[in-house]
Amino acid sequence: MTAENDREPVATTPPNFIAEIIDDDLASAKNGARLQTRFPPEPNGFLHVGHAKSICLNFTLASRAAFGLCNLRLDDTNPVAEDDVFVKSIQEDVRWLGFDWDDRLYFASDYFERIYAAAVTLVTKGLAYVDSQTTEEIRENRGNFYKVGVESPYRNRSVEENLELLERMRSGAVKEGEAVLRAKIDMAHQNMNMRDPLLYRIRHAEHHRTGNTWCIYPMYDFAHPLSDAFEGVTHSICTLEFEDHRVLSDWFIENVGGFTPVPRQIEFARLNLTYTVLSKRKLQQLVNEHHVLGWDDPRMPTIAGMRRRGYLPESLRAFAERIGVARRDSMVDVALLEHQLREDLNAHANRTMALVKPLRVVIENFPEDAQEEFEVPVHPEYPERGSRRVTLTREIFIEEDDYLEDPPKKWFRLTPGQEVRLRSACFLRCERAVRDENGKLIELRCTWDPASKGGSTTDGRKVKGTLHWLSKKDAVAAQIRLYDRLFTEEDPEGQENKSFLDFINPNSLEEVTGWVHRDLAQSPAGTRVQFERLGYFCVDVESTPERPVLNRTIGLRDSWSKIAGKD
Ligand code: ATP
Ligand code: MG
């Protein structure tokens, strides 16, 4: 999984039907001592949690044999949509997830010459031809499910003529749309993909890597299986929508010829998540139309967004493992992902106190210049992680929601005359609230019991509420970003006559100014903590010690445990 492991099998994939196929192929030594998969993204957007599933699957499947390999291949055959920014982000994201392709980073564009040679081979064998029909004619003549296609009048051009025309296409002598190269298979085939599919089209566009070297570009269906074959991929794992393309992929491999091993295509169901959109085109639209602040906006289901939000890579890996691999499409409850995240963050994240909606408290019987210090373990279950020092002073902050003037029954937090515990410090009693002329709450006046230092008293007096707090001395003002789900609808893409944009949650981001402990203000971006009683938060990349910025990763309440009946 990582360089240190040096191809030791990590084999954490639970048994699934793909793993079984691979194990069988290994047992029968079908491919000799070869097991090779690949993750083949197109660099036309950032990777998302669906890709994470595919990455985990491909890399862990490869580790079913000690000699197994997984390549990273950028499938960059479409010059129009692709960009270096995406190439970089893809590598960063796969690495962050914990996987390593060693020196096997490949680009389909590096194979352009070989793919072209494969096309020439097909032409030479009489299995491909240059079609000069217009785009509309080609579409029209393909027929449909009920109607067989019509053969192109150019279908029976001679090999020589085809070779010459193809060369002219390559050299730039033919205009876009005036010719395409097609495989010569069967215009009456019941599988539409077999009705003389396109191999090459002319695009006078600059490619992010090959520049203007090429003005014809291979179609995905042609380039993809060939790229697999060039790399010696034994198992081409892809999502279900390519099931109908398998027979075509196999046709290309067989008819171009000369490949061992022959890649075996296996399809699995893509991940769909509730309250989430996982189409690159739609994610791009969210970015372009400024519904979010970028591909790495913490509300985005992109790996970069989730990283910034505070997700742990192990949570995504565990989630991918937990949902498994199926052959039928289904929708996974995002609460399951959140459940996994909470479970991991609970152990990972140290505790700290912070206020998102602060209310000032003056402890009237606490001398102006005095202070009391308390050591608080940063994690109750891991004493070895050490402790944090919190200081009590006359002026402190509590959460505004922890005070009510006229509370309902069983209110154990602050109200005039009631005593609570300040976490890890002492007892505090509310005397009265101070309001301005408009009745707005300004501060609380309270008293403390010096005999309750440490959080209990010798007279056996008990309090039921424990509040989080910070003293003026420890507190640094912070920008706190409270994130919520980006969509209000469980299936934002599946609503009749509505666009997914209609279901954007207008409250998916609330920014507040709160207080965090000065220790946290010093922590580097990416630090994940639990704000006691409030949730898990992560230090944002824009954070500075003077102006900390914290992203709420997720609240403490777990709806999945409830669904699963675990609570
Ligand atoms: P596009 O809509 O641009 O085709 P894509 O999401 O299919 O986008 P690719 O870059 O082609 O993106 O995907 C790379 C790999 O990730 C493919 O093998 C694809 O099958 C897989 N993949 C994409 N989306 C999901 C998903 N939601 N769940 C599982 N695997 C996915
Ligand atoms: Mg795709």
Coordinates of C-alpha atoms and ligand atoms in Angstrom, one line a residue:
M1 CA 0.0 0.0 0.0
T2 CA 2.8 2.4 0.8
A3 CA 6.4 2.3 -0.3
E4 CA 7.5 0.9 3.0
N5 CA 5.3 -2.1 2.5
D6 CA 7.0 -2.8 -0.7
R7 CA 4.3 -4.9 -2.3
E8 CA 3.6 -6.9 0.8
P9 CA 0.0 -8.0 0.2
V10 CA -2.3 -5.7 2.3
A11 CA -5.2 -8.0 1.3
T12 CA -7.8 -6.2 3.2
T13 CA -10.4 -6.7 0.5
P14 CA -13.2 -8.7 1.9
P15 CA -14.3 -11.6 -0.3
N16 CA -16.2 -10.2 -3.2
F17 CA -17.0 -11.6 -6.6
I18 CA -14.1 -9.9 -8.3
A19 CA -11.7 -11.1 -5.7
E20 CA -13.0 -14.6 -6.3
I21 CA -12.4 -14.3 -10.0
I22 CA -8.9 -13.1 -9.4
D23 CA -8.2 -15.8 -6.9
D24 CA -9.4 -18.4 -9.4
D25 CA -7.2 -16.9 -12.1
L26 CA -4.3 -16.9 -9.7
A27 CA -4.9 -20.5 -8.7
S28 CA -5.0 -21.7 -12.3
A29 CA -2.0 -19.5 -13.1
K30 CA -3.9 -18.2 -16.1
N31 CA -1.7 -15.2 -16.4
G32 CA 1.5 -16.8 -15.0
A33 CA 3.0 -14.7 -12.3
R34 CA 1.1 -11.6 -13.3
L35 CA -1.7 -9.8 -11.5
Q36 CA -2.2 -6.3 -12.7
T37 CA -5.0 -3.8 -12.3
R38 CA -5.1 -0.1 -12.9
F39 CA -7.1 3.0 -11.8
P40 CA -7.8 4.9 -15.0
P41 CA -9.3 8.4 -14.4
E42 CA -9.8 10.9 -17.1
P43 CA -8.1 14.2 -15.9
N44 CA -11.2 16.3 -16.5
G45 CA -12.1 17.0 -12.9
F46 CA -11.2 16.2 -9.3
L47 CA -11.7 12.7 -7.9
H48 CA -14.7 12.0 -5.7
V49 CA -15.7 9.5 -3.2
G50 CA -17.0 7.2 -6.0
H51 CA -13.5 7.2 -7.4
A52 CA -12.2 6.4 -3.9
K53 CA -14.2 3.2 -4.0
S54 CA -12.6 2.3 -7.4
I55 CA -9.1 3.2 -6.2
C56 CA -9.4 1.1 -3.0
L57 CA -10.8 -1.7 -5.1
N58 CA -8.2 -1.7 -7.7
F59 CA -5.2 -1.3 -5.4
T60 CA -6.4 -3.9 -2.8
L61 CA -7.3 -6.4 -5.5
A62 CA -3.8 -6.1 -6.9
S63 CA -2.5 -7.0 -3.4
R64 CA -4.2 -10.4 -3.6
A65 CA -0.8 -11.7 -4.9
A66 CA 2.6 -10.6 -3.6
F67 CA 3.5 -9.8 -7.2
G68 CA 0.3 -7.9 -7.9
L69 CA 0.6 -4.3 -9.2
C70 CA -1.8 -1.5 -9.7
N71 CA -1.0 1.3 -12.2
L72 CA -2.3 4.8 -12.2
R73 CA -3.2 5.7 -15.7
L74 CA -4.5 9.1 -16.8
D75 CA -6.9 8.4 -19.5
D76 CA -6.3 11.7 -21.4
T77 CA -7.7 11.0 -24.9
N78 CA -10.0 14.0 -25.0
P79 CA -8.0 17.2 -25.4
V80 CA -10.9 19.6 -24.8
A81 CA -11.8 18.8 -21.2
E82 CA -8.4 17.9 -19.7
D83 CA -6.0 19.9 -17.7
D84 CA -2.8 19.6 -15.8
V85 CA -4.5 20.9 -12.6
F86 CA -6.5 17.7 -12.6
V87 CA -3.5 15.5 -13.3
K88 CA -1.8 16.9 -10.2
S89 CA -4.9 16.7 -8.0
I90 CA -5.5 13.0 -9.0
Q91 CA -2.0 12.0 -7.9
E92 CA -2.3 13.9 -4.7
D93 CA -5.6 12.3 -3.9
V94 CA -4.6 8.7 -4.6
R95 CA -1.5 9.2 -2.5
W96 CA -3.5 10.7 0.3
L97 CA -5.8 7.7 0.3
G98 CA -2.7 5.7 1.1
F99 CA -1.9 4.0 -2.2
D100 CA 1.3 3.9 -4.3
W101 CA 1.7 3.3 -8.0
D102 CA 5.5 3.3 -7.6
D103 CA 6.9 4.3 -11.0
R104 CA 3.9 3.2 -12.9
L105 CA 2.2 6.5 -13.7
Y106 CA 1.0 6.3 -17.3
F107 CA -0.8 8.5 -19.7
A108 CA -3.0 7.2 -22.5
S109 CA -1.6 10.1 -24.5
D110 CA 1.9 8.4 -24.3
Y111 CA 0.3 5.6 -26.3
F112 CA -1.0 7.8 -29.2
E113 CA 1.6 6.5 -31.6
R114 CA 0.9 2.8 -30.7
I115 CA -2.9 3.4 -30.8
Y116 CA -2.5 4.8 -34.2
A117 CA -0.4 1.8 -35.3
A118 CA -3.2 -0.4 -34.0
A119 CA -5.7 1.5 -36.1
V120 CA -3.4 1.0 -39.1
T121 CA -3.4 -2.7 -38.3
L122 CA -7.1 -2.9 -38.4
V123 CA -7.3 -1.0 -41.6
T124 CA -4.7 -3.3 -43.2
K125 CA -6.8 -6.3 -42.1
G126 CA -9.8 -4.8 -43.7
L127 CA -11.4 -4.2 -40.3
A128 CA -11.6 -0.5 -40.3
Y129 CA -12.4 2.2 -42.8
V130 CA -12.5 6.0 -43.2
D131 CA -16.1 7.2 -43.3
S132 CA -16.9 10.4 -45.1
Q133 CA -20.6 10.6 -44.0
T134 CA -21.5 13.7 -42.0
T135 CA -21.9 13.4 -38.3
E136 CA -25.7 13.5 -38.7
E137 CA -25.7 10.8 -41.4
I138 CA -23.6 8.5 -39.2
R139 CA -26.0 9.0 -36.3
E140 CA -29.0 8.5 -38.5
N141 CA -27.6 5.4 -40.1
R142 CA -26.7 3.7 -36.9
G143 CA -30.3 2.7 -36.4
N144 CA -31.6 2.0 -32.9
F145 CA -32.7 -0.9 -30.7
Y146 CA -35.6 -1.7 -33.1
K147 CA -34.0 -0.8 -36.4
V148 CA -30.8 -2.2 -37.9
G149 CA -28.2 0.2 -39.1
V150 CA -27.5 1.2 -42.7
E151 CA -24.0 0.5 -44.0
S152 CA -22.1 3.5 -45.0
P153 CA -21.5 4.1 -48.7
Y154 CA -17.8 4.4 -47.9
R155 CA -17.6 1.1 -46.0
N156 CA -16.0 -0.8 -48.8
R157 CA -13.2 1.5 -49.6
S158 CA -10.0 -0.3 -50.4
V159 CA -7.3 -0.8 -47.8
E160 CA -5.0 1.4 -49.8
E161 CA -7.5 4.2 -50.1
N162 CA -8.3 3.9 -46.3
L163 CA -4.6 4.0 -45.4
E164 CA -4.1 7.1 -47.5
L165 CA -7.1 8.8 -46.1
L166 CA -6.2 8.0 -42.5
E167 CA -2.7 9.4 -43.1
R168 CA -4.4 12.6 -44.6
M169 CA -6.6 12.8 -41.5
R170 CA -3.5 12.6 -39.3
S171 CA -1.6 15.1 -41.2
G172 CA -4.3 17.8 -40.8
A173 CA -5.4 17.8 -44.4
V174 CA -8.9 16.9 -43.5
K175 CA -11.3 19.3 -41.8
E176 CA -13.0 18.4 -38.5
G177 CA -16.3 16.5 -39.2
E178 CA -15.4 15.6 -42.7
A179 CA -14.1 12.1 -41.9
V180 CA -13.8 9.6 -39.1
L181 CA -12.2 6.2 -38.8
R182 CA -14.6 3.4 -38.0
A183 CA -14.3 -0.3 -37.2
K184 CA -15.9 -2.5 -39.7
I185 CA -18.0 -4.9 -37.6
D186 CA -21.7 -5.3 -38.1
M187 CA -24.3 -2.6 -38.8
A188 CA -27.1 -5.0 -37.8
H189 CA -25.5 -6.1 -34.5
Q190 CA -28.0 -6.1 -31.6
N191 CA -25.4 -4.4 -29.5
M192 CA -25.3 -0.8 -30.8
N193 CA -21.6 -0.5 -29.7
M194 CA -20.8 -3.1 -32.4
R195 CA -22.3 -1.1 -35.3
D196 CA -19.1 0.2 -36.8
P197 CA -18.0 2.2 -33.8
L198 CA -15.8 5.3 -34.2
L199 CA -12.1 4.8 -33.6
Y200 CA -10.8 8.2 -34.4
R201 CA -12.2 11.7 -34.9
I202 CA -10.5 14.9 -36.0
R203 CA -10.1 17.5 -33.4
H204 CA -7.9 20.5 -34.1
A205 CA -7.4 21.1 -30.4
E206 CA -4.3 21.5 -28.3
H207 CA -3.7 18.6 -25.9
H208 CA -2.4 19.3 -22.4
R209 CA 0.5 16.9 -22.9
T210 CA 1.0 16.3 -26.7
G211 CA 0.3 19.9 -27.6
N212 CA -0.4 20.2 -31.4
T213 CA 1.3 17.0 -32.4
W214 CA -2.0 15.3 -33.1
C215 CA -5.2 16.5 -34.7
I216 CA -6.9 13.2 -34.6
Y217 CA -7.7 11.6 -31.3
P218 CA -8.8 8.0 -30.5
M219 CA -12.2 7.4 -29.0
Y220 CA -12.3 6.2 -25.4
D221 CA -13.7 2.8 -26.4
F222 CA -10.8 2.1 -28.6
A223 CA -8.0 3.7 -26.6
H224 CA -9.0 2.3 -23.2
P225 CA -8.7 -1.5 -23.8
L226 CA -5.6 -1.0 -25.9
S227 CA -4.0 1.0 -23.1
D228 CA -4.8 -1.9 -20.7
A229 CA -3.3 -4.4 -23.1
F230 CA -0.1 -2.3 -23.6
E231 CA 0.4 -2.2 -19.8
G232 CA -0.2 -5.9 -19.4
V233 CA -3.3 -5.4 -17.3
T234 CA -4.7 -8.7 -16.4
H235 CA -8.0 -7.5 -14.9
S236 CA -9.7 -4.4 -16.1
I237 CA -12.2 -3.4 -13.4
C238 CA -14.8 -0.9 -14.5
T239 CA -18.3 0.3 -13.7
L240 CA -21.5 -1.3 -15.0
E241 CA -22.1 1.1 -17.8
F242 CA -19.3 -0.5 -19.6
E243 CA -20.8 -3.9 -19.6
D244 CA -22.2 -3.4 -23.1
H245 CA -18.8 -2.3 -24.3
R246 CA -17.0 -5.4 -23.2
V247 CA -17.6 -7.3 -26.4
L248 CA -16.2 -4.4 -28.3
S249 CA -13.1 -4.1 -26.1
D250 CA -12.6 -7.8 -26.6
W251 CA -13.0 -7.4 -30.3
F252 CA -10.3 -4.7 -30.4
I253 CA -7.9 -6.7 -28.4
E254 CA -8.4 -9.8 -30.5
N255 CA -8.3 -8.2 -33.9
V256 CA -5.4 -5.9 -33.2
G257 CA -3.8 -9.0 -31.9
G258 CA -0.5 -10.0 -30.3
F259 CA -1.4 -9.3 -26.7
T260 CA -0.6 -11.5 -23.7
P261 CA -2.1 -11.3 -21.2
V262 CA -5.5 -10.5 -22.6
P263 CA -7.1 -8.1 -20.1
R264 CA -10.3 -9.5 -18.6
Q265 CA -13.0 -6.9 -18.1
I266 CA -15.1 -7.2 -14.9
E267 CA -17.8 -4.7 -14.1
F268 CA -19.1 -3.6 -10.7
A269 CA -21.8 -1.2 -9.6
R270 CA -20.7 2.4 -9.1
L271 CA -21.2 4.1 -5.8
N272 CA -24.3 6.3 -5.4
L273 CA -24.7 8.2 -2.2
T274 CA -27.7 9.8 -0.7
Y275 CA -27.7 13.6 -0.5
T276 CA -24.7 13.6 -2.9
V277 CA -24.1 14.2 -6.6
L278 CA -21.3 12.1 -8.1
S279 CA -21.0 13.1 -11.7
K280 CA -18.0 15.0 -12.7
R281 CA -20.0 17.1 -15.1
K282 CA -22.4 18.2 -12.3
L283 CA -19.6 18.8 -9.9
Q284 CA -17.9 20.9 -12.5
Q285 CA -21.1 22.8 -12.9
L286 CA -21.3 23.4 -9.1
V287 CA -17.8 24.9 -9.3
N288 CA -18.3 26.9 -12.5
E289 CA -21.6 28.4 -11.4
H290 CA -20.1 29.3 -7.9
H291 CA -22.6 27.2 -5.9
V292 CA -19.5 26.1 -4.0
L293 CA -16.1 27.9 -3.7
G294 CA -14.0 25.4 -5.7
W295 CA -13.3 21.7 -6.3
D296 CA -11.9 21.4 -2.8
D297 CA -14.8 23.2 -1.0
P298 CA -15.4 21.1 2.1
R299 CA -19.0 20.6 1.0
M300 CA -17.9 18.8 -2.2
P301 CA -17.8 15.0 -2.3
T302 CA -14.4 15.3 -3.9
I303 CA -11.5 13.7 -2.1
A304 CA -9.8 17.1 -1.9
G305 CA -13.0 18.6 -0.4
M306 CA -13.4 15.8 2.1
R307 CA -9.7 16.0 3.1
R308 CA -10.2 19.7 3.7
R309 CA -13.3 19.0 5.6
G310 CA -11.4 16.7 8.0
Y311 CA -12.0 13.3 6.6
L312 CA -9.5 10.6 7.5
P313 CA -8.1 8.5 4.6
E314 CA -8.7 5.4 6.7
S315 CA -12.4 6.3 6.9
L316 CA -12.8 6.3 3.2
R317 CA -10.9 3.1 2.9
A318 CA -13.0 1.4 5.6
F319 CA -16.1 2.7 4.0
A320 CA -15.2 1.3 0.6
E321 CA -14.5 -2.0 2.3
R322 CA -17.7 -1.9 4.2
I323 CA -20.0 -1.2 1.3
G324 CA -18.4 -4.0 -0.7
V325 CA -18.8 -4.6 -4.5
A326 CA -22.0 -5.6 -6.2
R327 CA -23.2 -6.2 -9.6
R328 CA -26.3 -4.2 -9.2
D329 CA -26.7 -0.4 -8.8
S330 CA -27.9 0.8 -5.5
M331 CA -27.9 3.9 -3.3
V332 CA -25.7 3.9 -0.2
D333 CA -26.9 6.0 2.8
V334 CA -24.4 8.8 3.4
A335 CA -25.1 8.3 7.1
L336 CA -23.0 5.1 6.8
L337 CA -20.0 7.1 5.6
E338 CA -20.6 9.6 8.4
H339 CA -20.8 6.8 11.0
Q340 CA -17.5 5.4 9.8
L341 CA -15.9 8.9 10.0
R342 CA -17.2 9.5 13.5
E343 CA -15.9 6.2 14.7
D344 CA -12.4 6.9 13.4
L345 CA -12.4 10.6 14.5
N346 CA -13.5 9.6 18.0
A347 CA -10.2 7.7 18.4
H348 CA -8.1 10.0 16.3
A349 CA -9.2 13.5 17.3
N350 CA -7.9 15.1 20.6
R351 CA -10.4 16.9 22.7
T352 CA -10.5 20.7 23.1
M353 CA -13.0 23.2 24.2
A354 CA -14.3 25.9 21.9
L355 CA -17.3 28.1 21.6
V356 CA -19.3 28.6 18.4
K357 CA -21.9 31.0 19.9
P358 CA -20.1 32.5 22.8
L359 CA -21.7 34.2 25.8
R360 CA -19.5 36.2 28.2
V361 CA -19.6 35.2 31.9
V362 CA -18.1 37.3 34.7
I363 CA -17.3 35.3 37.9
E364 CA -18.0 38.0 40.5
N365 CA -16.2 36.4 43.4
F366 CA -13.1 35.6 41.3
P367 CA -10.4 38.3 41.8
E368 CA -9.5 40.5 38.8
D369 CA -5.9 39.4 38.4
A370 CA -6.1 35.9 39.8
Q371 CA -6.0 32.7 37.7
E372 CA -6.4 29.0 38.3
E373 CA -4.8 26.4 36.1
F374 CA -6.0 22.9 35.4
E375 CA -4.5 20.0 33.5
V376 CA -6.9 18.3 31.1
P377 CA -6.0 15.1 29.3
V378 CA -6.3 15.7 25.5
H379 CA -8.0 12.4 25.1
P380 CA -9.9 10.5 27.8
E381 CA -9.0 7.1 26.4
Y382 CA -5.4 7.8 25.6
P383 CA -3.6 9.3 28.6
E384 CA -0.3 8.9 26.8
R385 CA -1.2 11.7 24.4
G386 CA -0.7 14.1 27.3
S387 CA -2.7 17.0 28.6
R388 CA -3.6 20.5 27.9
R389 CA -3.6 23.4 30.4
V390 CA -6.7 25.4 30.8
T391 CA -6.8 28.6 32.8
L392 CA -9.7 29.9 34.7
T393 CA -10.0 33.7 35.0
R394 CA -12.7 36.1 36.1
E395 CA -13.9 36.5 32.6
I396 CA -14.8 33.3 30.7
F397 CA -17.0 32.3 27.7
I398 CA -19.7 29.6 27.6
E399 CA -22.0 28.5 24.8
E400 CA -25.0 30.8 24.6
D401 CA -27.3 27.8 24.2
D402 CA -26.3 26.6 27.6
Y403 CA -28.2 29.4 29.3
L404 CA -32.0 29.8 29.5
E405 CA -33.9 32.3 31.6
D406 CA -37.1 30.2 31.8
P407 CA -35.9 26.7 31.2
P408 CA -38.2 23.7 30.8
K409 CA -38.1 20.9 33.3
K410 CA -35.0 18.9 33.6
W411 CA -32.8 21.7 32.4
F412 CA -29.4 21.0 33.9
R413 CA -27.5 23.8 32.4
L414 CA -27.4 27.4 33.5
T415 CA -30.3 29.4 34.7
P416 CA -30.5 31.9 37.5
G417 CA -29.9 30.1 40.8
Q418 CA -28.6 26.9 39.2
E419 CA -25.2 25.4 39.6
V420 CA -23.2 23.5 36.9
R421 CA -19.8 22.1 36.5
L422 CA -17.3 23.9 34.2
R423 CA -15.6 21.0 32.6
S424 CA -12.3 20.0 34.3
A425 CA -12.4 23.1 36.5
C426 CA -15.0 23.8 39.2
F427 CA -18.6 24.5 40.0
L428 CA -20.2 27.7 38.8
R429 CA -23.5 29.2 39.9
C430 CA -25.6 31.6 37.8
E431 CA -26.7 34.7 39.7
R432 CA -28.3 36.8 37.0
A433 CA -28.2 37.8 33.4
V434 CA -27.3 41.3 32.2
R435 CA -29.3 42.6 29.2
D436 CA -29.0 45.8 27.2
E437 CA -31.9 48.3 26.8
N438 CA -33.4 46.1 24.0
G439 CA -33.4 43.0 26.2
K440 CA -30.5 41.5 24.3
L441 CA -28.5 39.1 26.5
I442 CA -25.0 40.7 27.1
E443 CA -23.4 38.5 29.8
L444 CA -24.0 36.4 32.8
R445 CA -22.9 37.2 36.3
C446 CA -21.9 34.1 38.2
T447 CA -20.0 32.9 41.3
W448 CA -17.7 30.0 41.7
D449 CA -17.0 27.7 44.7
P450 CA -13.3 27.7 45.3
A451 CA -13.8 24.4 47.2
S452 CA -15.0 22.7 44.0
K453 CA -11.6 23.0 42.2
G454 CA -11.1 19.9 40.1
G455 CA -14.8 19.5 39.5
S456 CA -16.2 18.1 42.8
T457 CA -16.8 19.2 46.4
T458 CA -16.1 17.6 49.7
D459 CA -19.7 18.2 50.9
G460 CA -21.0 15.7 48.4
R461 CA -23.0 18.3 46.6
K462 CA -23.8 17.2 43.0
V463 CA -24.5 19.0 39.8
K464 CA -26.1 17.5 36.7
G465 CA -24.8 19.7 34.0
T466 CA -21.2 20.0 32.7
L467 CA -20.4 22.8 30.3
H468 CA -17.5 23.5 28.0
W469 CA -15.9 26.9 28.4
L470 CA -12.8 29.0 27.7
S471 CA -11.3 31.8 29.7
K472 CA -10.6 35.1 28.1
K473 CA -6.9 34.3 28.7
D474 CA -6.9 31.0 26.7
A475 CA -9.3 32.1 24.0
V476 CA -8.3 33.2 20.4
A477 CA -11.1 34.5 18.1
A478 CA -11.6 32.0 15.3
Q479 CA -13.6 31.9 12.1
I480 CA -15.6 28.7 12.3
R481 CA -17.3 27.3 9.3
L482 CA -20.3 25.1 10.1
Y483 CA -20.9 22.8 7.2
D484 CA -24.1 20.9 6.5
R485 CA -25.1 18.6 3.6
L486 CA -24.9 20.3 0.2
F487 CA -28.3 18.9 -0.8
T488 CA -31.6 18.9 1.0
E489 CA -33.0 16.0 -1.1
E490 CA -31.9 12.4 -0.6
D491 CA -31.8 11.8 -4.4
P492 CA -31.1 15.2 -5.9
E493 CA -30.7 13.8 -9.4
G494 CA -33.8 11.7 -9.4
Q495 CA -36.6 14.2 -9.1
E496 CA -38.9 14.6 -12.0
N497 CA -38.8 17.9 -13.9
K498 CA -36.2 19.3 -11.4
S499 CA -32.5 19.9 -11.6
F500 CA -30.2 18.8 -8.9
L501 CA -29.5 22.5 -8.5
D502 CA -33.0 23.0 -7.1
F503 CA -32.1 21.1 -4.1
I504 CA -28.9 22.9 -3.0
N505 CA -29.1 23.4 0.8
P506 CA -29.1 27.2 1.3
N507 CA -27.7 26.6 4.8
S508 CA -24.9 24.3 3.8
L509 CA -22.4 26.8 5.1
E510 CA -22.8 29.1 8.1
E511 CA -19.7 31.1 9.2
V512 CA -19.5 32.3 12.7
T513 CA -16.8 34.0 14.9
G514 CA -16.2 31.9 17.9
W515 CA -13.4 31.2 20.4
V516 CA -10.8 28.4 20.3
H517 CA -8.0 27.4 22.7
R518 CA -4.7 29.1 22.0
D519 CA -3.0 25.7 21.6
L520 CA -5.3 25.0 18.7
A521 CA -4.6 28.3 17.1
Q522 CA -1.0 27.1 16.8
S523 CA -1.9 23.8 15.2
P524 CA -1.1 23.2 11.5
A525 CA -3.7 22.9 8.8
G526 CA -5.3 19.5 8.7
T527 CA -5.3 19.1 12.5
R528 CA -8.5 17.3 13.6
V529 CA -10.0 17.8 17.0
Q530 CA -13.2 17.3 18.8
F531 CA -14.8 20.4 20.2
E532 CA -16.3 19.0 23.3
R533 CA -20.1 18.7 23.0
L534 CA -20.1 20.3 19.6
G535 CA -18.5 18.0 17.0
Y536 CA -15.4 17.3 15.1
F537 CA -13.5 20.1 13.5
C538 CA -10.4 20.5 11.3
V539 CA -7.9 23.3 10.9
D540 CA -8.4 24.8 7.5
V541 CA -5.6 25.5 5.0
E542 CA -6.4 29.2 5.3
S543 CA -5.8 29.2 9.1
T544 CA -3.1 31.3 10.7
P545 CA -2.2 31.5 14.4
E546 CA -3.6 35.0 14.6
R547 CA -6.8 34.1 12.8
P548 CA -7.6 30.4 13.1
V549 CA -10.1 29.0 10.7
L550 CA -11.9 25.8 11.6
N551 CA -14.1 23.6 9.5
R552 CA -16.8 21.5 11.1
T553 CA -16.2 18.0 9.8
I554 CA -19.3 16.5 11.4
G555 CA -21.4 16.8 14.4
L556 CA -21.4 14.3 17.3
R557 CA -24.8 12.9 16.8
D558 CA -24.9 9.7 14.7
S559 CA -28.0 9.0 12.8
W560 CA -26.7 5.8 11.4
S561 CA -26.3 4.0 14.8
K562 CA -30.0 4.8 15.2
I563 CA -30.9 3.4 11.8
A564 CA -28.9 0.3 12.4
G565 CA -30.3 0.0 15.9
K566 CA -27.0 0.2 17.5
D567 CA -27.7 2.8 20.1
Ligands
ATP1 P1 -17.1 10.8 -16.5 O1 -18.5 11.1 -16.1 O2 -16.3 12.0 -16.8 O3 -16.9 9.6 -17.4 P2 -16.3 9.1 -14.4 O4 -16.8 9.5 -13.1 O5 -16.6 7.9 -15.1 O6 -16.5 10.4 -15.2 P3 -13.5 8.5 -14.9 O7 -12.3 9.4 -14.7 O8 -13.8 7.9 -16.2 O9 -14.7 9.3 -14.3 O10 -13.4 7.4 -13.8 C1 -12.2 6.7 -13.4 C2 -12.6 5.4 -12.8 O11 -13.4 5.6 -11.7 C3 -13.4 4.6 -13.8 O12 -12.9 3.2 -13.8 C4 -14.8 4.6 -13.2 O13 -15.5 3.5 -13.5 C5 -14.6 4.8 -11.7 N1 -15.7 5.5 -11.1 C6 -16.2 6.7 -11.5 N2 -17.3 7.0 -10.7 C7 -17.5 6.0 -9.9 C8 -18.4 5.7 -8.8 N3 -19.4 6.6 -8.5 N4 -18.3 4.6 -8.1 C9 -17.3 3.7 -8.4 N5 -16.4 3.9 -9.4 C10 -16.4 5.0 -10.1
MG2 MG -15.9 7.5 -17.2

